[in-house]
Amino acid sequence: EYMTGGVVVILGKTGRNFAAGMSGGMAFIYDKDQDFKKRLNAEMVDLDPLSEDDFATVRKLVRNHFSHTSSKLGLKILNDWDNLKAHFVKVMPRDYKRVLKEKASKKSREPKGERAKVV
């Protein structure tokens, strides 16, 4: 079972059937009109709330996007971050979420000395 851990932030509109076949990674969608859900193929994914770490990741990626493109929308989002961050939704594949939980659980069960061991 191979899953990538890619992360994407989408500031523009998505097409219909978004996430069809999405089995790995995660997507953060700027859903300013709150109509993204009708374009989502929810067969394999969930819409999850963003954690504080997610918000930090999204902000960093939007900042990088703006620095490379001078995006007006990116700048607008950054300048009004406290209000506009609530418009982001997180698309998370169920299988990928399960794999991440299993990895976290396995890591927490490892003896502390094993994690620090250099081979």
Short mmCIF file of N, CA, C and O in Angstrom, two decimals:
data_model
loop_
_atom_site.label_atom_id
_atom_site.label_comp_id
_atom_site.label_asym_id
_atom_site.label_seq_id
_atom_site.Cartn_x
_atom_site.Cartn_y
_atom_site.Cartn_z
N GLU A 1 0.85 -1.17 0.00
CA GLU A 1 0.00 0.00 0.00
C GLU A 1 0.90 1.24 0.00
O GLU A 1 1.66 1.47 0.92
N TYR A 2 0.84 2.02 -1.03
CA TYR A 2 1.70 3.19 -1.17
C TYR A 2 0.84 4.44 -1.14
O TYR A 2 -0.13 4.57 -1.87
N MET A 3 1.19 5.35 -0.25
CA MET A 3 0.46 6.61 -0.15
C MET A 3 1.46 7.74 -0.03
O MET A 3 2.41 7.64 0.74
N THR A 4 1.23 8.78 -0.78
CA THR A 4 2.11 9.94 -0.67
C THR A 4 1.58 10.85 0.42
O THR A 4 0.44 10.76 0.83
N GLY A 5 2.42 11.73 0.89
CA GLY A 5 2.04 12.63 1.96
C GLY A 5 1.99 14.07 1.48
O GLY A 5 2.27 14.97 2.25
N GLY A 6 1.67 14.28 0.24
CA GLY A 6 1.65 15.62 -0.31
C GLY A 6 0.56 16.49 0.30
O GLY A 6 -0.44 16.01 0.80
N VAL A 7 0.81 17.80 0.26
CA VAL A 7 -0.14 18.78 0.76
C VAL A 7 -0.33 19.83 -0.33
O VAL A 7 0.64 20.31 -0.91
N VAL A 8 -1.59 20.18 -0.57
CA VAL A 8 -1.88 21.20 -1.56
C VAL A 8 -2.87 22.20 -0.96
O VAL A 8 -3.75 21.82 -0.19
N VAL A 9 -2.68 23.47 -1.30
CA VAL A 9 -3.63 24.51 -0.93
C VAL A 9 -4.18 25.05 -2.24
O VAL A 9 -3.43 25.44 -3.13
N ILE A 10 -5.51 25.07 -2.35
CA ILE A 10 -6.16 25.56 -3.56
C ILE A 10 -6.94 26.82 -3.20
O ILE A 10 -7.85 26.77 -2.36
N LEU A 11 -6.56 27.92 -3.84
CA LEU A 11 -7.21 29.19 -3.56
C LEU A 11 -8.35 29.48 -4.54
O LEU A 11 -9.24 30.26 -4.23
N GLY A 12 -8.32 28.87 -5.71
CA GLY A 12 -9.34 29.10 -6.73
C GLY A 12 -10.44 28.06 -6.67
O GLY A 12 -10.47 27.19 -5.80
N LYS A 13 -11.35 28.15 -7.62
CA LYS A 13 -12.46 27.19 -7.71
C LYS A 13 -11.93 25.82 -8.13
O LYS A 13 -10.97 25.71 -8.88
N THR A 14 -12.59 24.80 -7.65
CA THR A 14 -12.29 23.44 -8.08
C THR A 14 -13.38 22.99 -9.04
O THR A 14 -14.47 23.53 -9.05
N GLY A 15 -13.05 21.99 -9.81
CA GLY A 15 -14.05 21.39 -10.69
C GLY A 15 -14.92 20.42 -9.90
O GLY A 15 -14.70 20.17 -8.72
N ARG A 16 -15.90 19.88 -10.59
CA ARG A 16 -16.76 18.90 -9.93
C ARG A 16 -16.01 17.58 -9.78
O ARG A 16 -15.03 17.34 -10.46
N ASN A 17 -16.44 16.78 -8.87
CA ASN A 17 -15.87 15.46 -8.62
C ASN A 17 -14.48 15.55 -7.98
O ASN A 17 -13.65 14.66 -8.14
N PHE A 18 -14.22 16.63 -7.24
CA PHE A 18 -12.93 16.80 -6.59
C PHE A 18 -12.68 15.65 -5.62
O PHE A 18 -13.56 15.23 -4.90
N ALA A 19 -11.49 15.12 -5.62
CA ALA A 19 -11.00 14.06 -4.75
C ALA A 19 -11.40 12.66 -5.20
O ALA A 19 -11.17 11.70 -4.47
N ALA A 20 -11.97 12.52 -6.39
CA ALA A 20 -12.27 11.18 -6.89
C ALA A 20 -10.97 10.40 -6.99
O ALA A 20 -10.01 10.83 -7.63
N GLY A 21 -10.88 9.30 -6.29
CA GLY A 21 -9.69 8.46 -6.31
C GLY A 21 -8.57 8.96 -5.42
O GLY A 21 -7.48 8.40 -5.43
N MET A 22 -8.79 9.97 -4.62
CA MET A 22 -7.74 10.52 -3.75
C MET A 22 -7.51 9.57 -2.58
O MET A 22 -8.39 9.35 -1.76
N SER A 23 -6.31 9.00 -2.51
CA SER A 23 -6.03 8.03 -1.45
C SER A 23 -4.93 8.47 -0.51
O SER A 23 -4.70 7.85 0.52
N GLY A 24 -4.22 9.54 -0.83
CA GLY A 24 -3.13 9.99 0.02
C GLY A 24 -3.02 11.49 0.01
O GLY A 24 -3.66 12.17 -0.79
N GLY A 25 -2.21 12.01 0.91
CA GLY A 25 -2.02 13.44 1.00
C GLY A 25 -3.23 14.14 1.57
O GLY A 25 -4.16 13.50 2.07
N MET A 26 -3.20 15.45 1.50
CA MET A 26 -4.35 16.22 1.96
C MET A 26 -4.44 17.50 1.17
O MET A 26 -3.45 17.98 0.62
N ALA A 27 -5.64 18.03 1.09
CA ALA A 27 -5.88 19.26 0.34
C ALA A 27 -6.61 20.24 1.25
O ALA A 27 -7.53 19.86 1.99
N PHE A 28 -6.18 21.49 1.17
CA PHE A 28 -6.85 22.57 1.87
C PHE A 28 -7.45 23.48 0.80
O PHE A 28 -6.73 23.95 -0.08
N ILE A 29 -8.74 23.68 0.87
CA ILE A 29 -9.45 24.43 -0.15
C ILE A 29 -9.97 25.73 0.45
O ILE A 29 -10.62 25.71 1.51
N TYR A 30 -9.70 26.86 -0.23
CA TYR A 30 -10.27 28.14 0.18
C TYR A 30 -11.68 28.18 -0.39
O TYR A 30 -11.90 28.32 -1.58
N ASP A 31 -12.65 28.05 0.49
CA ASP A 31 -14.05 27.92 0.10
C ASP A 31 -14.82 29.18 0.50
O ASP A 31 -15.71 29.14 1.34
N LYS A 32 -14.47 30.29 -0.14
CA LYS A 32 -15.04 31.56 0.27
C LYS A 32 -16.55 31.62 0.08
O LYS A 32 -17.25 32.28 0.83
N ASP A 33 -17.08 30.91 -0.90
CA ASP A 33 -18.53 30.92 -1.16
C ASP A 33 -19.26 29.79 -0.43
O ASP A 33 -20.47 29.65 -0.57
N GLN A 34 -18.52 28.97 0.30
CA GLN A 34 -19.06 27.84 1.05
C GLN A 34 -19.92 26.92 0.19
O GLN A 34 -20.98 26.43 0.60
N ASP A 35 -19.41 26.65 -1.02
CA ASP A 35 -20.13 25.76 -1.93
C ASP A 35 -19.26 24.60 -2.42
O ASP A 35 -19.63 23.88 -3.32
N PHE A 36 -18.09 24.44 -1.81
CA PHE A 36 -17.17 23.39 -2.24
C PHE A 36 -17.77 22.00 -2.10
O PHE A 36 -17.57 21.13 -2.95
N LYS A 37 -18.51 21.77 -1.03
CA LYS A 37 -19.03 20.44 -0.73
C LYS A 37 -19.84 19.85 -1.89
O LYS A 37 -19.81 18.65 -2.12
N LYS A 38 -20.51 20.70 -2.67
CA LYS A 38 -21.31 20.18 -3.78
C LYS A 38 -20.44 19.71 -4.95
O LYS A 38 -20.92 19.02 -5.84
N ARG A 39 -19.16 20.07 -4.96
CA ARG A 39 -18.24 19.63 -6.01
C ARG A 39 -17.32 18.50 -5.54
O ARG A 39 -16.47 18.03 -6.27
N LEU A 40 -17.48 18.07 -4.30
CA LEU A 40 -16.62 17.06 -3.70
C LEU A 40 -17.15 15.67 -3.96
O LEU A 40 -18.35 15.40 -3.79
N ASN A 41 -16.26 14.76 -4.35
CA ASN A 41 -16.59 13.34 -4.41
C ASN A 41 -16.16 12.76 -3.06
O ASN A 41 -15.00 12.53 -2.82
N ALA A 42 -17.12 12.54 -2.18
CA ALA A 42 -16.84 12.14 -0.80
C ALA A 42 -16.74 10.63 -0.63
O ALA A 42 -16.78 10.14 0.49
N GLU A 43 -16.59 9.91 -1.72
CA GLU A 43 -16.53 8.45 -1.64
C GLU A 43 -15.35 7.96 -0.80
O GLU A 43 -15.47 7.00 -0.06
N MET A 44 -14.20 8.63 -0.91
CA MET A 44 -12.98 8.17 -0.23
C MET A 44 -12.42 9.17 0.77
O MET A 44 -11.39 8.90 1.39
N VAL A 45 -13.05 10.33 0.91
CA VAL A 45 -12.48 11.39 1.74
C VAL A 45 -13.51 11.96 2.72
O VAL A 45 -14.70 11.80 2.54
N ASP A 46 -12.98 12.64 3.72
CA ASP A 46 -13.80 13.38 4.66
C ASP A 46 -13.40 14.84 4.60
O ASP A 46 -12.27 15.18 4.24
N LEU A 47 -14.32 15.70 4.99
CA LEU A 47 -13.99 17.11 5.23
C LEU A 47 -13.76 17.22 6.73
O LEU A 47 -14.68 17.02 7.51
N ASP A 48 -12.53 17.50 7.11
CA ASP A 48 -12.17 17.57 8.52
C ASP A 48 -11.92 19.01 8.94
O ASP A 48 -11.49 19.84 8.12
N PRO A 49 -12.14 19.29 10.22
CA PRO A 49 -11.79 20.63 10.71
C PRO A 49 -10.28 20.80 10.72
O PRO A 49 -9.54 19.82 10.86
N LEU A 50 -9.82 22.02 10.57
CA LEU A 50 -8.39 22.30 10.59
C LEU A 50 -7.91 22.45 12.02
O LEU A 50 -8.58 23.09 12.84
N SER A 51 -6.77 21.87 12.30
CA SER A 51 -6.12 22.04 13.60
C SER A 51 -5.28 23.31 13.55
O SER A 51 -5.08 23.91 12.48
N GLU A 52 -4.73 23.70 14.68
CA GLU A 52 -3.84 24.87 14.70
C GLU A 52 -2.61 24.61 13.81
O GLU A 52 -2.14 25.51 13.13
N ASP A 53 -2.11 23.37 13.82
CA ASP A 53 -0.97 23.03 12.94
C ASP A 53 -1.37 23.15 11.47
O ASP A 53 -0.58 23.60 10.65
N ASP A 54 -2.60 22.74 11.15
CA ASP A 54 -3.08 22.87 9.77
C ASP A 54 -3.13 24.34 9.35
O ASP A 54 -2.69 24.70 8.26
N PHE A 55 -3.67 25.18 10.23
CA PHE A 55 -3.74 26.61 9.91
C PHE A 55 -2.34 27.18 9.68
O PHE A 55 -2.13 27.96 8.76
N ALA A 56 -1.38 26.76 10.50
CA ALA A 56 -0.01 27.24 10.34
C ALA A 56 0.57 26.79 8.99
O ALA A 56 1.24 27.56 8.30
N THR A 57 0.29 25.55 8.63
CA THR A 57 0.77 25.02 7.34
C THR A 57 0.14 25.79 6.18
O THR A 57 0.84 26.19 5.24
N VAL A 58 -1.17 25.99 6.23
CA VAL A 58 -1.86 26.71 5.16
C VAL A 58 -1.32 28.13 5.04
O VAL A 58 -1.03 28.59 3.94
N ARG A 59 -1.17 28.80 6.16
CA ARG A 59 -0.67 30.18 6.13
C ARG A 59 0.74 30.24 5.52
O ARG A 59 1.04 31.11 4.71
N LYS A 60 1.58 29.30 5.90
CA LYS A 60 2.94 29.25 5.35
C LYS A 60 2.91 29.02 3.84
O LYS A 60 3.63 29.68 3.08
N LEU A 61 2.05 28.10 3.39
CA LEU A 61 1.98 27.81 1.96
C LEU A 61 1.39 28.98 1.17
O LEU A 61 1.85 29.28 0.06
N VAL A 62 0.40 29.67 1.74
CA VAL A 62 -0.15 30.84 1.07
C VAL A 62 0.91 31.95 1.02
O VAL A 62 1.06 32.63 0.00
N ARG A 63 1.66 32.10 2.09
CA ARG A 63 2.74 33.09 2.13
C ARG A 63 3.79 32.77 1.05
O ARG A 63 4.24 33.67 0.33
N ASN A 64 4.16 31.51 0.93
CA ASN A 64 5.12 31.11 -0.11
C ASN A 64 4.56 31.37 -1.50
O ASN A 64 5.26 31.85 -2.39
N HIS A 65 3.29 31.04 -1.68
CA HIS A 65 2.63 31.28 -2.96
C HIS A 65 2.67 32.77 -3.31
O HIS A 65 3.02 33.15 -4.44
N PHE A 66 2.33 33.60 -2.34
CA PHE A 66 2.35 35.04 -2.59
C PHE A 66 3.76 35.53 -2.91
O PHE A 66 3.95 36.33 -3.84
N SER A 67 4.75 35.05 -2.20
CA SER A 67 6.12 35.53 -2.44
C SER A 67 6.63 35.15 -3.82
O SER A 67 7.43 35.86 -4.40
N HIS A 68 6.11 34.06 -4.37
CA HIS A 68 6.55 33.63 -5.71
C HIS A 68 5.69 34.19 -6.84
O HIS A 68 6.16 34.26 -7.98
N THR A 69 4.44 34.57 -6.53
CA THR A 69 3.53 34.94 -7.61
C THR A 69 2.93 36.34 -7.48
O THR A 69 2.31 36.82 -8.43
N SER A 70 3.06 36.97 -6.32
CA SER A 70 2.41 38.25 -6.03
C SER A 70 0.89 38.15 -6.19
O SER A 70 0.22 39.11 -6.58
N SER A 71 0.34 37.00 -5.86
CA SER A 71 -1.10 36.74 -5.98
C SER A 71 -1.90 37.75 -5.15
O SER A 71 -1.68 37.91 -3.94
N LYS A 72 -2.84 38.42 -5.81
CA LYS A 72 -3.71 39.38 -5.10
C LYS A 72 -4.59 38.67 -4.08
O LYS A 72 -4.81 39.17 -2.98
N LEU A 73 -5.09 37.49 -4.46
CA LEU A 73 -5.92 36.74 -3.54
C LEU A 73 -5.09 36.25 -2.34
O LEU A 73 -5.54 36.32 -1.20
N GLY A 74 -3.90 35.79 -2.61
CA GLY A 74 -3.01 35.36 -1.53
C GLY A 74 -2.75 36.49 -0.55
O GLY A 74 -2.82 36.31 0.67
N LEU A 75 -2.49 37.68 -1.07
CA LEU A 75 -2.25 38.84 -0.22
C LEU A 75 -3.49 39.20 0.58
O LEU A 75 -3.42 39.49 1.78
N LYS A 76 -4.65 39.15 -0.06
CA LYS A 76 -5.92 39.44 0.63
C LYS A 76 -6.12 38.48 1.80
O LYS A 76 -6.50 38.90 2.90
N ILE A 77 -5.88 37.21 1.57
CA ILE A 77 -6.04 36.20 2.62
C ILE A 77 -5.07 36.45 3.76
O ILE A 77 -5.44 36.42 4.94
N LEU A 78 -3.82 36.72 3.42
CA LEU A 78 -2.82 36.96 4.46
C LEU A 78 -3.12 38.22 5.27
O LEU A 78 -2.96 38.24 6.49
N ASN A 79 -3.60 39.27 4.59
CA ASN A 79 -3.88 40.53 5.28
C ASN A 79 -5.11 40.46 6.18
O ASN A 79 -5.25 41.27 7.10
N ASP A 80 -5.99 39.50 5.93
CA ASP A 80 -7.20 39.35 6.75
C ASP A 80 -7.28 37.91 7.28
O ASP A 80 -8.35 37.32 7.35
N TRP A 81 -6.13 37.37 7.63
CA TRP A 81 -6.02 35.97 8.02
C TRP A 81 -6.99 35.57 9.12
O TRP A 81 -7.66 34.54 9.04
N ASP A 82 -7.10 36.37 10.17
CA ASP A 82 -7.94 35.99 11.31
C ASP A 82 -9.40 35.78 10.91
O ASP A 82 -10.09 34.95 11.50
N ASN A 83 -9.88 36.51 9.93
CA ASN A 83 -11.26 36.35 9.47
C ASN A 83 -11.38 35.31 8.35
O ASN A 83 -12.32 34.52 8.34
N LEU A 84 -10.44 35.31 7.42
CA LEU A 84 -10.58 34.47 6.23
C LEU A 84 -10.11 33.04 6.41
O LEU A 84 -10.49 32.16 5.64
N LYS A 85 -9.32 32.76 7.44
CA LYS A 85 -8.85 31.38 7.64
C LYS A 85 -10.03 30.42 7.87
O LYS A 85 -9.93 29.24 7.56
N ALA A 86 -11.13 30.93 8.35
CA ALA A 86 -12.31 30.09 8.59
C ALA A 86 -12.92 29.58 7.29
O ALA A 86 -13.74 28.66 7.31
N HIS A 87 -12.52 30.14 6.16
CA HIS A 87 -13.05 29.71 4.86
C HIS A 87 -12.32 28.50 4.28
O HIS A 87 -12.68 28.02 3.21
N PHE A 88 -11.27 28.03 4.95
CA PHE A 88 -10.54 26.86 4.46
C PHE A 88 -11.19 25.59 4.97
O PHE A 88 -11.62 25.51 6.12
N VAL A 89 -11.26 24.59 4.10
CA VAL A 89 -11.71 23.26 4.47
C VAL A 89 -10.58 22.27 4.17
O VAL A 89 -9.75 22.50 3.30
N LYS A 90 -10.56 21.20 4.92
CA LYS A 90 -9.51 20.19 4.79
C LYS A 90 -10.11 18.92 4.21
O LYS A 90 -11.06 18.37 4.76
N VAL A 91 -9.55 18.48 3.09
CA VAL A 91 -9.98 17.23 2.45
C VAL A 91 -8.96 16.17 2.83
O VAL A 91 -7.78 16.29 2.51
N MET A 92 -9.43 15.14 3.52
CA MET A 92 -8.54 14.12 4.04
C MET A 92 -9.04 12.74 3.65
O MET A 92 -10.15 12.34 4.02
N PRO A 93 -8.24 11.98 2.88
CA PRO A 93 -8.63 10.61 2.52
C PRO A 93 -8.74 9.73 3.76
O PRO A 93 -7.88 9.77 4.64
N ARG A 94 -9.77 8.94 3.83
CA ARG A 94 -9.98 8.07 4.99
C ARG A 94 -8.85 7.06 5.15
O ARG A 94 -8.37 6.82 6.27
N ASP A 95 -8.40 6.45 4.06
CA ASP A 95 -7.31 5.47 4.15
C ASP A 95 -6.01 6.12 4.63
O ASP A 95 -5.28 5.55 5.43
N TYR A 96 -5.73 7.30 4.14
CA TYR A 96 -4.52 8.01 4.54
C TYR A 96 -4.59 8.38 6.03
O TYR A 96 -3.61 8.25 6.76
N LYS A 97 -5.75 8.82 6.46
CA LYS A 97 -5.95 9.16 7.87
C LYS A 97 -5.70 7.93 8.74
O LYS A 97 -5.04 8.02 9.79
N ARG A 98 -6.19 6.78 8.29
CA ARG A 98 -5.99 5.53 9.03
C ARG A 98 -4.51 5.18 9.12
O ARG A 98 -4.00 4.82 10.18
N VAL A 99 -3.79 5.32 8.00
CA VAL A 99 -2.36 5.02 7.98
C VAL A 99 -1.60 5.95 8.92
O VAL A 99 -0.73 5.51 9.68
N LEU A 100 -1.93 7.23 8.92
CA LEU A 100 -1.26 8.18 9.81
C LEU A 100 -1.53 7.84 11.28
O LEU A 100 -0.62 7.91 12.11
N LYS A 101 -2.75 7.44 11.60
CA LYS A 101 -3.08 7.05 12.98
C LYS A 101 -2.30 5.80 13.39
O LYS A 101 -1.80 5.71 14.50
N GLU A 102 -2.19 4.84 12.47
CA GLU A 102 -1.44 3.62 12.77
C GLU A 102 0.03 3.93 13.00
O GLU A 102 0.65 3.40 13.92
N LYS A 103 0.59 4.80 12.16
CA LYS A 103 2.00 5.18 12.33
C LYS A 103 2.21 5.89 13.66
O LYS A 103 3.18 5.63 14.37
N ALA A 104 1.31 6.79 14.02
CA ALA A 104 1.43 7.53 15.28
C ALA A 104 1.30 6.57 16.46
O ALA A 104 2.04 6.67 17.44
N SER A 105 0.38 5.63 16.37
CA SER A 105 0.18 4.66 17.44
C SER A 105 1.42 3.76 17.59
O SER A 105 1.88 3.51 18.70
N LYS A 106 1.96 3.32 16.49
CA LYS A 106 3.15 2.47 16.51
C LYS A 106 4.33 3.23 17.09
O LYS A 106 5.08 2.70 17.91
N LYS A 107 4.48 4.48 16.70
CA LYS A 107 5.59 5.30 17.19
C LYS A 107 5.46 5.53 18.69
O LYS A 107 6.45 5.51 19.41
N SER A 108 4.24 5.73 19.17
CA SER A 108 4.04 5.98 20.60
C SER A 108 4.30 4.72 21.44
O SER A 108 4.59 4.81 22.62
N ARG A 109 4.20 3.54 20.82
CA ARG A 109 4.45 2.28 21.54
C ARG A 109 5.92 1.90 21.54
O ARG A 109 6.33 1.02 22.29
N GLU A 110 6.74 2.53 20.69
CA GLU A 110 8.17 2.22 20.64
C GLU A 110 8.85 2.71 21.91
O GLU A 110 8.53 3.77 22.42
N PRO A 111 9.81 1.93 22.41
CA PRO A 111 10.59 2.42 23.55
C PRO A 111 11.33 3.70 23.13
O PRO A 111 11.80 3.82 22.00
N LYS A 112 11.42 4.64 24.05
CA LYS A 112 12.05 5.92 23.73
C LYS A 112 13.46 5.76 23.20
O LYS A 112 13.87 6.46 22.31
N GLY A 113 14.22 4.82 23.73
CA GLY A 113 15.59 4.61 23.27
C GLY A 113 15.66 4.16 21.82
O GLY A 113 16.58 4.48 21.10
N GLU A 114 14.66 3.42 21.38
CA GLU A 114 14.62 2.93 20.01
C GLU A 114 14.47 4.06 19.01
O GLU A 114 15.01 4.04 17.93
N ARG A 115 13.67 5.08 19.36
CA ARG A 115 13.45 6.20 18.45
C ARG A 115 14.73 6.99 18.23
O ARG A 115 14.96 7.50 17.15
N ALA A 116 15.56 7.07 19.25
CA ALA A 116 16.76 7.89 19.15
C ALA A 116 17.95 7.11 18.59
O ALA A 116 18.97 7.69 18.30
N LYS A 117 17.79 5.83 18.41
CA LYS A 117 18.87 4.97 17.95
C LYS A 117 19.26 5.30 16.50
O LYS A 117 18.42 5.40 15.63
N VAL A 118 20.53 5.50 16.27
CA VAL A 118 21.04 5.76 14.93
C VAL A 118 21.65 4.48 14.39
O VAL A 118 22.45 3.84 15.05
N VAL A 119 21.24 4.11 13.20
CA VAL A 119 21.73 2.85 12.62
C VAL A 119 22.74 3.18 11.54
O VAL A 119 22.62 4.06 10.77
#
